[in-house]
GROMACS .gro file of C-alpha atoms in nm:
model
  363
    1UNK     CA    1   2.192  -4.983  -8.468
    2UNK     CA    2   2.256  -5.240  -8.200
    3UNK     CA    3   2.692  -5.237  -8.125
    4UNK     CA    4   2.704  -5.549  -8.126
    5UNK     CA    5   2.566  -5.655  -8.466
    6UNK     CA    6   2.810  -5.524  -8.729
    7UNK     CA    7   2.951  -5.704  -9.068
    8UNK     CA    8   3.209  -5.883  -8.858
    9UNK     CA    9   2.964  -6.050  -8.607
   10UNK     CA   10   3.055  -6.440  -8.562
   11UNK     CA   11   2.775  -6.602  -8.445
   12UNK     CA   12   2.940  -6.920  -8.413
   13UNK     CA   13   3.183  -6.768  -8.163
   14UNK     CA   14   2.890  -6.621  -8.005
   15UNK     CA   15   2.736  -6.985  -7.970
   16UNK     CA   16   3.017  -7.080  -7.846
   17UNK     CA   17   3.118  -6.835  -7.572
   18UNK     CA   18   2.698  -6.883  -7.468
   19UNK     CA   19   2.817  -7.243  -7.444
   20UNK     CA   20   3.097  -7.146  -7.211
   21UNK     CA   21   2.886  -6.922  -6.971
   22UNK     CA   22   2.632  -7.168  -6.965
   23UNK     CA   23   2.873  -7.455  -6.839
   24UNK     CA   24   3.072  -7.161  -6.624
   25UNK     CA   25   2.750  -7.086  -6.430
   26UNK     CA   26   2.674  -7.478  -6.355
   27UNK     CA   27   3.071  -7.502  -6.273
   28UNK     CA   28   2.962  -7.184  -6.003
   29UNK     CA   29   2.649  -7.405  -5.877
   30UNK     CA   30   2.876  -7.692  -5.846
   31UNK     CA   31   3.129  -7.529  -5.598
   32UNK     CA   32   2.864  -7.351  -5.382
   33UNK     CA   33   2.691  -7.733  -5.323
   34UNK     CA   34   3.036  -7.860  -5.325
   35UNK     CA   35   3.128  -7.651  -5.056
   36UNK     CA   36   2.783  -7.747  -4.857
   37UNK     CA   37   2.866  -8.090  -4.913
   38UNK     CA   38   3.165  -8.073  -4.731
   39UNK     CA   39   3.081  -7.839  -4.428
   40UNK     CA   40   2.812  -8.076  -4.357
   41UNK     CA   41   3.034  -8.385  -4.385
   42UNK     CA   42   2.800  -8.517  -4.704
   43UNK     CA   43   3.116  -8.615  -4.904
   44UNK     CA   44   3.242  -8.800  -4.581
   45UNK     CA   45   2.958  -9.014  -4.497
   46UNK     CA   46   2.860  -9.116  -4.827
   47UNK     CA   47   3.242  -9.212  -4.892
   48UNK     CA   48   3.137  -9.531  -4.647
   49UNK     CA   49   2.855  -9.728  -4.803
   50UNK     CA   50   2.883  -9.830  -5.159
   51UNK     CA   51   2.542  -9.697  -5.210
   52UNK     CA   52   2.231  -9.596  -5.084
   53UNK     CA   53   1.888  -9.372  -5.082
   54UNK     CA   54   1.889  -9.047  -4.974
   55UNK     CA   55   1.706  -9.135  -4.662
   56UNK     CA   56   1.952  -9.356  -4.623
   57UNK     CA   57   2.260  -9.058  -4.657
   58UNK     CA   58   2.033  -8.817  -4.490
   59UNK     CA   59   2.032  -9.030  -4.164
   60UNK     CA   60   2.352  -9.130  -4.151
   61UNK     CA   61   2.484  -8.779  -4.145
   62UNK     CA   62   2.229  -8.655  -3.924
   63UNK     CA   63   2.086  -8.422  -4.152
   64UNK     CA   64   1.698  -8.305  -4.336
   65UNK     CA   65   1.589  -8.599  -4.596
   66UNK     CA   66   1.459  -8.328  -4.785
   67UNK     CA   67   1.773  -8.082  -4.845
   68UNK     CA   68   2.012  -8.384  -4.860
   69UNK     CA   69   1.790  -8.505  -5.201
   70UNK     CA   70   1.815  -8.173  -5.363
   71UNK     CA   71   2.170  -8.168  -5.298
   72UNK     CA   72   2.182  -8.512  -5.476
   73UNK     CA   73   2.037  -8.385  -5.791
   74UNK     CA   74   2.296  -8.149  -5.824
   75UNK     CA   75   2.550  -8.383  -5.736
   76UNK     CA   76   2.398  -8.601  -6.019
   77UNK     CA   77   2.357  -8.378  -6.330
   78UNK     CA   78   2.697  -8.253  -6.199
   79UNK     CA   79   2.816  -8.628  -6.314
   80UNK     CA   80   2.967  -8.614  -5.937
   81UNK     CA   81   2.754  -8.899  -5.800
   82UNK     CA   82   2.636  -9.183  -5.963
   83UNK     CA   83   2.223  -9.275  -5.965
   84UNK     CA   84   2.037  -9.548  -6.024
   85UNK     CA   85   1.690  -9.474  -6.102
   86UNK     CA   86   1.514  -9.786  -6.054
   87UNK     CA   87   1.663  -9.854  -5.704
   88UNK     CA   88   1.691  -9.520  -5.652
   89UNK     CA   89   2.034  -9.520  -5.490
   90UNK     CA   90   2.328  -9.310  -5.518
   91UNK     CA   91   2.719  -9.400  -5.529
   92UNK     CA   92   2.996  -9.177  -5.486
   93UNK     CA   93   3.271  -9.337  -5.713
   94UNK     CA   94   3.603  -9.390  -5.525
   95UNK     CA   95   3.805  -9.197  -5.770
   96UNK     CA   96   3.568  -8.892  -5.664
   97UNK     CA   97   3.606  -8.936  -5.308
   98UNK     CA   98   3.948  -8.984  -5.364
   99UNK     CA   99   3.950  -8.553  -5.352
  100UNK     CA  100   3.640  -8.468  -5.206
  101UNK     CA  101   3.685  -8.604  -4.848
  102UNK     CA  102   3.903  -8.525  -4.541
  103UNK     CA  103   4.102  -8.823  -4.594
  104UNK     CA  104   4.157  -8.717  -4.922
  105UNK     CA  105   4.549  -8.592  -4.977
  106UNK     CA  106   4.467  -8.310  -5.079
  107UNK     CA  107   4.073  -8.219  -5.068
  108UNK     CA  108   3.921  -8.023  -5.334
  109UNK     CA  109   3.602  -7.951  -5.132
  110UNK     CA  110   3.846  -7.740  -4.958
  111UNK     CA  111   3.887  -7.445  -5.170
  112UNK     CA  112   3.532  -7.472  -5.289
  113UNK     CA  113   3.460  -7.251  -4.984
  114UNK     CA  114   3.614  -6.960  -5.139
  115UNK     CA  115   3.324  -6.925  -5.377
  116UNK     CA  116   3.102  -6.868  -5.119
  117UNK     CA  117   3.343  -6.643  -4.903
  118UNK     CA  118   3.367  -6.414  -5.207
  119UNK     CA  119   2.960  -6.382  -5.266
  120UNK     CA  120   2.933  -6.308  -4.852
  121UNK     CA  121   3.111  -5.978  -4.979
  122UNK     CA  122   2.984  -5.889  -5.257
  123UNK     CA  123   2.757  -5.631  -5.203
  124UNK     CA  124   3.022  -5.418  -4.997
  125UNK     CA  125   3.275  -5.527  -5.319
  126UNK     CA  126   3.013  -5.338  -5.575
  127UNK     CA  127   3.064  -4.988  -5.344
  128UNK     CA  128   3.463  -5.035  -5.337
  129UNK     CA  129   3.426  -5.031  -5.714
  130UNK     CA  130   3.233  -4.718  -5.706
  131UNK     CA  131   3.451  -4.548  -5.402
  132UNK     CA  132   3.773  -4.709  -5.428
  133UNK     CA  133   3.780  -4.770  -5.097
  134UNK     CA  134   3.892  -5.143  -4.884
  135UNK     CA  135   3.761  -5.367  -4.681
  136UNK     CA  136   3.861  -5.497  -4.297
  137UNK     CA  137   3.963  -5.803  -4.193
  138UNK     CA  138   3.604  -5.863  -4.025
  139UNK     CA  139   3.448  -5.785  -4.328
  140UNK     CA  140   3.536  -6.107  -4.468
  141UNK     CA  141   3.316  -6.389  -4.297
  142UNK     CA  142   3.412  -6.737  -4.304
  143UNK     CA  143   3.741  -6.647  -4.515
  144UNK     CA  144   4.015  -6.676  -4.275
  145UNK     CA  145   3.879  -7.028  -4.166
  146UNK     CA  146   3.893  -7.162  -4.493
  147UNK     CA  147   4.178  -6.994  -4.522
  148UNK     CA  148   4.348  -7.212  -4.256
  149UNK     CA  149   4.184  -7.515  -4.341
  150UNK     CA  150   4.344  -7.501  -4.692
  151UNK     CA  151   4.688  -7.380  -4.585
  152UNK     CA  152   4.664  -7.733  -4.366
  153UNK     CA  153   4.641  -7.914  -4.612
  154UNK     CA  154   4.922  -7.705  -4.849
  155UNK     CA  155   5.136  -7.609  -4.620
  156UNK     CA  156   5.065  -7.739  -4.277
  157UNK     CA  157   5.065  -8.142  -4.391
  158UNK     CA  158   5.370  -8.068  -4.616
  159UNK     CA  159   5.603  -7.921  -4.369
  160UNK     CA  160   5.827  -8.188  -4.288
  161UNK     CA  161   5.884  -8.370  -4.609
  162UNK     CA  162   5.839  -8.085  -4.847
  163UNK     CA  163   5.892  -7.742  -4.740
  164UNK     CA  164   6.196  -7.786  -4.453
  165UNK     CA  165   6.426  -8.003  -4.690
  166UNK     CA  166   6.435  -7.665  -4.916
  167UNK     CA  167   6.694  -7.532  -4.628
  168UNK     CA  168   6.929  -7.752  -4.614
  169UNK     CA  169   7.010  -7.849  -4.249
  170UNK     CA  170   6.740  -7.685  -4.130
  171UNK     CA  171   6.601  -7.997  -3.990
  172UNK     CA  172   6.936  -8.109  -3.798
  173UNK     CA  173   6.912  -7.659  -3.673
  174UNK     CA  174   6.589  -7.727  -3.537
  175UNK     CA  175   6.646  -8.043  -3.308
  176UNK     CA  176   6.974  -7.853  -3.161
  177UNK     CA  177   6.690  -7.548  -3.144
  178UNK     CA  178   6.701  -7.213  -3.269
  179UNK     CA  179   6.479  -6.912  -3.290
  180UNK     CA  180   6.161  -6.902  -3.542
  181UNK     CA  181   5.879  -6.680  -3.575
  182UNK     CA  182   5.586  -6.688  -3.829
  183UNK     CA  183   5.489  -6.327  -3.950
  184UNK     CA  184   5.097  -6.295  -4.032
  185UNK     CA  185   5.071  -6.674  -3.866
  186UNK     CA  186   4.674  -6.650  -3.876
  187UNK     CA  187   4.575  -6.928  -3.710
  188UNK     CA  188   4.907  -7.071  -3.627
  189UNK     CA  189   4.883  -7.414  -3.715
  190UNK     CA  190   5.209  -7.434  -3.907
  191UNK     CA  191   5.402  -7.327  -3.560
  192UNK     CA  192   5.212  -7.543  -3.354
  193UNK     CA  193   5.288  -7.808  -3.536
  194UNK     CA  194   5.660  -7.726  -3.610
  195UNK     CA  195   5.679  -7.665  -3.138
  196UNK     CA  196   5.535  -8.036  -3.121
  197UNK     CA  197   5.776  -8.158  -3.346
  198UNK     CA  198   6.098  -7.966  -3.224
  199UNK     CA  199   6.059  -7.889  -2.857
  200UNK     CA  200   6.404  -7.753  -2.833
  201UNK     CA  201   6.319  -7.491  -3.094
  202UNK     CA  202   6.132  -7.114  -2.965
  203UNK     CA  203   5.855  -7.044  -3.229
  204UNK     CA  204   5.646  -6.716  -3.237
  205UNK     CA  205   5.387  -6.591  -3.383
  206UNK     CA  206   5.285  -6.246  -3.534
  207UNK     CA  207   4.926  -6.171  -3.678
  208UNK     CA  208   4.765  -5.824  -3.667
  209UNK     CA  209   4.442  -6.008  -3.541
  210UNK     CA  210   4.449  -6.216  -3.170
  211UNK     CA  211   4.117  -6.437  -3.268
  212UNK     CA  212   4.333  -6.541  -3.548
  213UNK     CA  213   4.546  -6.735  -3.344
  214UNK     CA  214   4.286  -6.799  -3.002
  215UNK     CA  215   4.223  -7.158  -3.028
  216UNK     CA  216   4.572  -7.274  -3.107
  217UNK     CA  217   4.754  -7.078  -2.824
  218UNK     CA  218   4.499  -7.205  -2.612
  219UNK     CA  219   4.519  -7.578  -2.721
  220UNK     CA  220   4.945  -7.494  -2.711
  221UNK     CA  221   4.876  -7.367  -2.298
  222UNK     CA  222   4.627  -7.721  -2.277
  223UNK     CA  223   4.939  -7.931  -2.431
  224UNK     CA  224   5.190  -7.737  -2.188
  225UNK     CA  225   5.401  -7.629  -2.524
  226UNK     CA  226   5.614  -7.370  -2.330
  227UNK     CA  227   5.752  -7.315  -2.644
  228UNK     CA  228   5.541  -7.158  -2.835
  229UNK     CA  229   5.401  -6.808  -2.818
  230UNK     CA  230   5.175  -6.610  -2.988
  231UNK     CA  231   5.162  -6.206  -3.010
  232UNK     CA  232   4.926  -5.943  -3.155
  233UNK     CA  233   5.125  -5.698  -3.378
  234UNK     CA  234   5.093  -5.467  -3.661
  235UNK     CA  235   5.374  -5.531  -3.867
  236UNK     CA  236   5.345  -5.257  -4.091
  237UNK     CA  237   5.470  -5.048  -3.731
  238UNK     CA  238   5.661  -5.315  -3.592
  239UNK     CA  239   5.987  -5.217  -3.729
  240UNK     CA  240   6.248  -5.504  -3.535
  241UNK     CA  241   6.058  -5.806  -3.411
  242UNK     CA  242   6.328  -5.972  -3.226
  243UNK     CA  243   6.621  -6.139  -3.345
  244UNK     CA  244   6.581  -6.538  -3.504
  245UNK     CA  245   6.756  -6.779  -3.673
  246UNK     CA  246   6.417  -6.825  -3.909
  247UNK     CA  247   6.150  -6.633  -3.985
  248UNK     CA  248   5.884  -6.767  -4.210
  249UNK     CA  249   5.585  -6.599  -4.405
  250UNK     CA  250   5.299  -6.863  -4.504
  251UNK     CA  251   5.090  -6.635  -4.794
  252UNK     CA  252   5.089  -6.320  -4.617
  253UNK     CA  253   5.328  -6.081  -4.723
  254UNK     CA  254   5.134  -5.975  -5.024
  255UNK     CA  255   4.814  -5.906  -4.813
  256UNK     CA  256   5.021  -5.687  -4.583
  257UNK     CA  257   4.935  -5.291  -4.578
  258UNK     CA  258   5.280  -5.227  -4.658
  259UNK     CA  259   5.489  -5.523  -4.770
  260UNK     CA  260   5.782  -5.362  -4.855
  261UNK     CA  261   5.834  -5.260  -4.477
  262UNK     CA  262   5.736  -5.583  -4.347
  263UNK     CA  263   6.027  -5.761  -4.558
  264UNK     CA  264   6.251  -5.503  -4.450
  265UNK     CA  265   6.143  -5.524  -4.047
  266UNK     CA  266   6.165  -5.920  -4.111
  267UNK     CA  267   6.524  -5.877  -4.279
  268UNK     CA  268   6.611  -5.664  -3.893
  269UNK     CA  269   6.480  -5.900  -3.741
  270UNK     CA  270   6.728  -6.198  -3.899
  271UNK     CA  271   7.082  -6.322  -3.755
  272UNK     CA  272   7.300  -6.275  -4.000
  273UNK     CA  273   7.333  -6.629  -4.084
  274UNK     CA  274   6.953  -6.646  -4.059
  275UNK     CA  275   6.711  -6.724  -4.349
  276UNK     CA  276   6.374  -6.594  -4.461
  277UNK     CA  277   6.120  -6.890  -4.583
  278UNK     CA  278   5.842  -6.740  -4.778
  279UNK     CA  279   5.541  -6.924  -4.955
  280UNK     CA  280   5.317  -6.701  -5.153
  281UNK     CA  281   5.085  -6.735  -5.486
  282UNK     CA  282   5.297  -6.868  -5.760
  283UNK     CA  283   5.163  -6.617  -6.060
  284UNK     CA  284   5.295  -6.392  -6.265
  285UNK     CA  285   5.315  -5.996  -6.190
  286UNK     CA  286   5.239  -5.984  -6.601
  287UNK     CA  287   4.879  -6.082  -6.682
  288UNK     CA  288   4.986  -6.218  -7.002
  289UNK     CA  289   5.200  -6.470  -6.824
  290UNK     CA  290   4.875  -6.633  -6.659
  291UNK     CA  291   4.610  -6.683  -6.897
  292UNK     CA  292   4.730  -7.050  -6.954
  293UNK     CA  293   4.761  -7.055  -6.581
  294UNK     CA  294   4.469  -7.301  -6.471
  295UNK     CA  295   4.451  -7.139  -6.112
  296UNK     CA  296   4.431  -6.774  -6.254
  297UNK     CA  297   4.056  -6.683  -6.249
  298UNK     CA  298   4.011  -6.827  -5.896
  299UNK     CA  299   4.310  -6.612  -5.751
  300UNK     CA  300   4.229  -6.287  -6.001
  301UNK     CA  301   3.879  -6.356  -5.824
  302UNK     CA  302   3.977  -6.365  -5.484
  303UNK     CA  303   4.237  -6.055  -5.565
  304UNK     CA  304   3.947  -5.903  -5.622
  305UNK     CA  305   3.680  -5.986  -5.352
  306UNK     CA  306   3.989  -6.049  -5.045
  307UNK     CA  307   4.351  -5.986  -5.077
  308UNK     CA  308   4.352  -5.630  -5.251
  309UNK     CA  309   4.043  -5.477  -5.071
  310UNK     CA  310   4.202  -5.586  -4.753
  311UNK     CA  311   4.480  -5.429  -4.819
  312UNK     CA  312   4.344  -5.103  -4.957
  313UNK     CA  313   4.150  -5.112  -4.654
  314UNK     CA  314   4.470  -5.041  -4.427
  315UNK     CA  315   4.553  -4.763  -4.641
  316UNK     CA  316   4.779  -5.018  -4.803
  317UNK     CA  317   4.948  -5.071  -5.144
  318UNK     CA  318   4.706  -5.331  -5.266
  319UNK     CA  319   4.959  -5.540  -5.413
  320UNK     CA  320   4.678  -5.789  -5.485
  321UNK     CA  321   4.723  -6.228  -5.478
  322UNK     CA  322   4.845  -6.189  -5.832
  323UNK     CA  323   5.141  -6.005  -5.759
  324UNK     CA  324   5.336  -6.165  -5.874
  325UNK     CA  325   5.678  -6.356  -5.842
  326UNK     CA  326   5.921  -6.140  -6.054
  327UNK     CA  327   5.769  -5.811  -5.795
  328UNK     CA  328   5.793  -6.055  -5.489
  329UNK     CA  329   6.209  -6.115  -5.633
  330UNK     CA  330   6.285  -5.755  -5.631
  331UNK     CA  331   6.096  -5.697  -5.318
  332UNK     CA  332   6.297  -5.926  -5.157
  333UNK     CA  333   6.647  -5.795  -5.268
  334UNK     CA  334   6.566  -5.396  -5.213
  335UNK     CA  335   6.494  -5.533  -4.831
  336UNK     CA  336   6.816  -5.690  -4.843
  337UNK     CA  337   6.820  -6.041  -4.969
  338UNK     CA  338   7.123  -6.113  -5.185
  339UNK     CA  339   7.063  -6.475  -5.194
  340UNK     CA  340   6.749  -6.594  -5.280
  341UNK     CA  341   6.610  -6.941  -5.426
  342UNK     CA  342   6.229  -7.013  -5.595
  343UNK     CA  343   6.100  -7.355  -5.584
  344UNK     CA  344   5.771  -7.487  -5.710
  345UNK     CA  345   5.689  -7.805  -5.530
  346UNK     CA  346   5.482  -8.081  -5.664
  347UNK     CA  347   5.217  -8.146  -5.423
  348UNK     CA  348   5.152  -7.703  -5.444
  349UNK     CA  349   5.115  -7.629  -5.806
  350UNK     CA  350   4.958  -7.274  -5.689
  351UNK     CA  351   5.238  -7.139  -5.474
  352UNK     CA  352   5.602  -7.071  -5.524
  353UNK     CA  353   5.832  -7.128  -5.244
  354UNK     CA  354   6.097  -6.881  -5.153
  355UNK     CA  355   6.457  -6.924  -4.950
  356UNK     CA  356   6.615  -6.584  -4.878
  357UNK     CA  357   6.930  -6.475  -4.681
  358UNK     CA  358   7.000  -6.156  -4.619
  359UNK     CA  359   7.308  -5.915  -4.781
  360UNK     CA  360   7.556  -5.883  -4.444
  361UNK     CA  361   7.630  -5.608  -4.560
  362UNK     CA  362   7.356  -5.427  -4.504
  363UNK     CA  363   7.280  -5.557  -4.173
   0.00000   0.00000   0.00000
């Protein structure tokens, strides 16, 4: 007897879970061509005209007639773009390019990458789950320049009027200048940013991988920003980093092979009166707690295909993206923050936002 057809069988729930896979796997095609669309500028050049052919799109962004009109039909039966068949022109509504295009606020085309980061692995994902074992950070493709373009626009772009006003004075600390460094940086756009802005201010930045950082200390030595410095480090063995009035973490403690130690060796590496800003993924550490989270199969997924085999691949703790707030909390007080404060910002509705300072007593 087949297992699955029993007295209790629901075939309407059947028909409808079909219909859900059915409009999941479109939703999959979608981001993959959503994701082309935007690496090849698509979104960006047909956000000019009000329509046109696809001869017409194909030319203006330099790019094959032929691929640009199958691209189209997806784009179409997507409900994306707009067609007329009789002219045969296509329109990209303003209220679609509105998050689809690098002038977009925030641009959805963005994180559409990550689909197609996750399949580059996928093969070497289906032996971890038969060996247990990890991956290495250049195992992972395209990731970690996806990775930076998104944190640009989440983190990077929000700096100023978002994510420094959660310290108060901070602002007024940095003019005078003080000490920061950025722990797992990556490609160090948040400190190069932060150096332009506050050239009285030291900024450093830590990342266990050089060609991480490459093109922005090299743009920072082109600019003559004599503030800002980059270094190669493990911080799993880096123990004391320095001493600084502000350290900050931009989603990587949870990636880390040992986070634990790194919060500790960043608590060291604090004045007294110095503060800890930390933005990670805004989930739950109880799965029950995110099923009505909107965000949760895309992290789960790239817990999965990134953050834990990465992690597991240093010999590491494989905390995974989904670890979770309420285990980041009591992270952060066994390394010796007293005083901490979570914030949820409205622009970031995937990340939570953390301001520790440290116990003095246990300095």
């Amino acid at each position: 007897m087949n297992a699955i057809t029993h007295t209790h069988f629901d075939q309407a729930k059947c028909e409808a879970f079909t219909g859900k896979m059915v409009t999941a796997l479109n939703h999959a095609a979608l981001m993959l061509m959503t994701s082309v669309g935007h690496r090849t500028g698509l979104f960006d050049t047909f956000a000019r005209p009000p329509s046109t052919t696809s001869e017409g799109l194909a030319a203006a962004a330099g790019l094959s007639e032929r691929y640009v009109r199958e691209w189209l039909a997806v784009m179409v039966t997507s409900g994306v773009v707009e067609y007329d068949p009789l002219a045969r022109t296509y329109s990209l509504p303003a209220e679609h390019a509105a998050v689809l295009t690098r002038e977009a606020e925030f641009n959805l085309a963005v994180p559409s990458q990550f689909i197609a980061t996750a399949a580059g692995v996928e093969d070497r994902i289906v032996e971890r789950f038969r060996d247990g074992g990890g991956l290495q950070y250049h195992h992972c493709g395209r990731f970690y320049t996806v990775m930076a373009e998104d944190s640009q626009q989440s983190v990077v772009n929000a700096l100023f009027d978002h994510i420094l006003p959660l310290v108060p004075g901070l602002t007024d600390k940095l003019e005078r200048g003080i000490e920061v460094a950025d722990v797992g940086c990556g490609a160090g756009r948040a400190l190069f940013k932060l150096a332009r802005r506050f050239p009285n201010s030291r900024f450093i930045g830590f990342d266990l991988c050089a060609d991480a950082f490459e093109d922005t200390a090299n743009q920072a030595v082109e600019l003559g920003l004599n503030n800002l410095n980059f270094k190669a480090c493990d911080l799993t063995e880096a123990g004391h980093l320095g001493l600084f009035d502000l350290v900050l973490a931009f989603d990587a403690i949870h990636d880390q092979k040992d986070p634990a130690g790194v919060l500790k060796s960043v608590r060291r590496s604090l004045h007294p009166a110095g503060t800890f800003l930390m933005q990670d993924i805004g989930g739950s550490s109880y799965l029950e707690n995110n099923i009505n989270n909107p965000f949760a199969p895309m992290l789960y997924m790239m817990s999965t295909t990134h953050c834990t085999p990465v992690s597991l691949g240093q010999g590491g703790a494989g905390l995974g993206t989904m670890w979770g707030v309420e285990l980041a909390e009591r992270m952060l007080k066994e390394a010796g923050f007293n005083r901490i404060q979570m914030s949820r910002l409205a622009h970031d509705p995937v990340n939570a936002y953390f301001v520790c300072r440290p116990d003095p007593e246990r300095a």
